[in-house]
Amino acid sequence: MNRPYNFSAGPSALPLAVLEQAAAEMTDWHGTGVSVMEMSHRSKAFGRIRDEAESDLRSLLAIPDDFAVLFMQGGASAQNALIPMNLAQRRGSAMADYVVAGHWSRKSWAEAQRYGDMALAATAETPAEIGGQAYEAWCWLPEPAHWRIRSQAAYVHVCANETIGGVEFPSLPDLAALGSPDVPLVADMSSNILTRPVDFSRLGMVYAGAQKNAGPAGVTLVMIRKDLLGHATGSCPSVFDYAQVAAAGSMFNTPPTYGIYMTGLVFKWLLGQGGVAAMEAASRAKSHLLYAYIDQSALYSNPIHPGVRSRMNVPFRLRDPALEPLFLAESEAAGLLALKGHKSVGGMRASLYNATPLAGVQALVAFMQDFEARHG
Ligand code: PMP
């Protein structure tokens, strides 16, 4: 099938093989005579789907046994409230620290302030000079060695990849080595989960909406160290209490069954592709190709400090913004979809998640070259 390449930031492209398998199984899952959508979440068949999804995710990310895996609802945005509700009281202080490096981490911090004393550990909200080069606000990342972490903080929250700004932490810091051994790191990996290995020894919790690298919208993946469970505030809804969700195997109430099935199919596809190591290599190849082209171009530019450019979301500007509508119309006609940047930063954005093949990025670069030749 000849499909266009989809560069949507989320919900995003899914592997064609996964969509085709879901289509083939739509009305009759494995001879049960019913669609996954029609099954009881308590049925044996769905139990198998759920269990395989968890065990495949565990093997993809090498999740240690002392971490619980939860399939939740409400998106990453719900987690902005659920994290403080579940974790902030853990040390009795209702205080936690936030690294704010873009749109999504700023939202996390803003929401958390309703639940306690939430301080800024670091922010990229001002312009910075790095290596003699000037960078605009949100186009660089604060060095972990300079984060201000309070010893009584219940956790430090960070967004591993800012989907709108296009900045990504090259690795997550070891807070113990930086002098904060008792403060667990909580990472929003909504836009880069399953694209590189995760060092769980550095983390207390990881969460991600599924709709970019792992499946459809409606499922939120939560991986949390078991010793952090059991500290929810009295006002935390039971359905969002991590300890209760974990104890019920993510079946405290009816889970998003079809979404879990689809993420499970994506997990199997990822395993078949060589797993997270293969996705990491592919993401490097794809993003390098695009950044290298942009950097030598006179028409396009990317404003991000090269050391922290995202492998997932590549924002770029055209020298003359008046050309943007034409760029979008022509790229769409050429089968390159959803390249419009987020309204808060303007310009273009190509999201290069796991289901976007290298051939898609090659087609994008070829189009950009042709467009530059005609309009540059
Ligand atoms: N965090 C990040 C990094 C995101 O990219 C997004 C969504 N684009 C969110 C949080 C919010 O996710 P949701 O819409 O699932 O609540």
Coordinates of C-alpha atoms in Angstrom, one line a residue, residues 9 164 314-316 324 328 338-350:
A9 CA 3.7 15.2 16.7
I164 CA 7.2 21.4 21.0
V314 CA 12.8 18.6 14.7
P315 CA 11.4 22.1 14.6
F316 CA 12.7 24.2 11.7
E324 CA 5.5 28.6 5.1
L328 CA 2.9 23.2 3.8
A338 CA 1.5 17.2 9.3
L339 CA 4.7 19.3 9.1
K340 CA 3.2 22.5 10.6
G341 CA 5.0 23.6 13.8
H342 CA 3.2 24.1 17.1
K343 CA 1.4 27.5 17.1
S344 CA 3.5 28.6 20.1
V345 CA 6.8 28.4 18.2
G346 CA 5.6 28.6 14.6
G347 CA 7.6 27.4 11.6
M348 CA 7.7 23.7 10.8
R349 CA 8.2 20.5 12.9
A350 CA 8.9 17.0 11.7

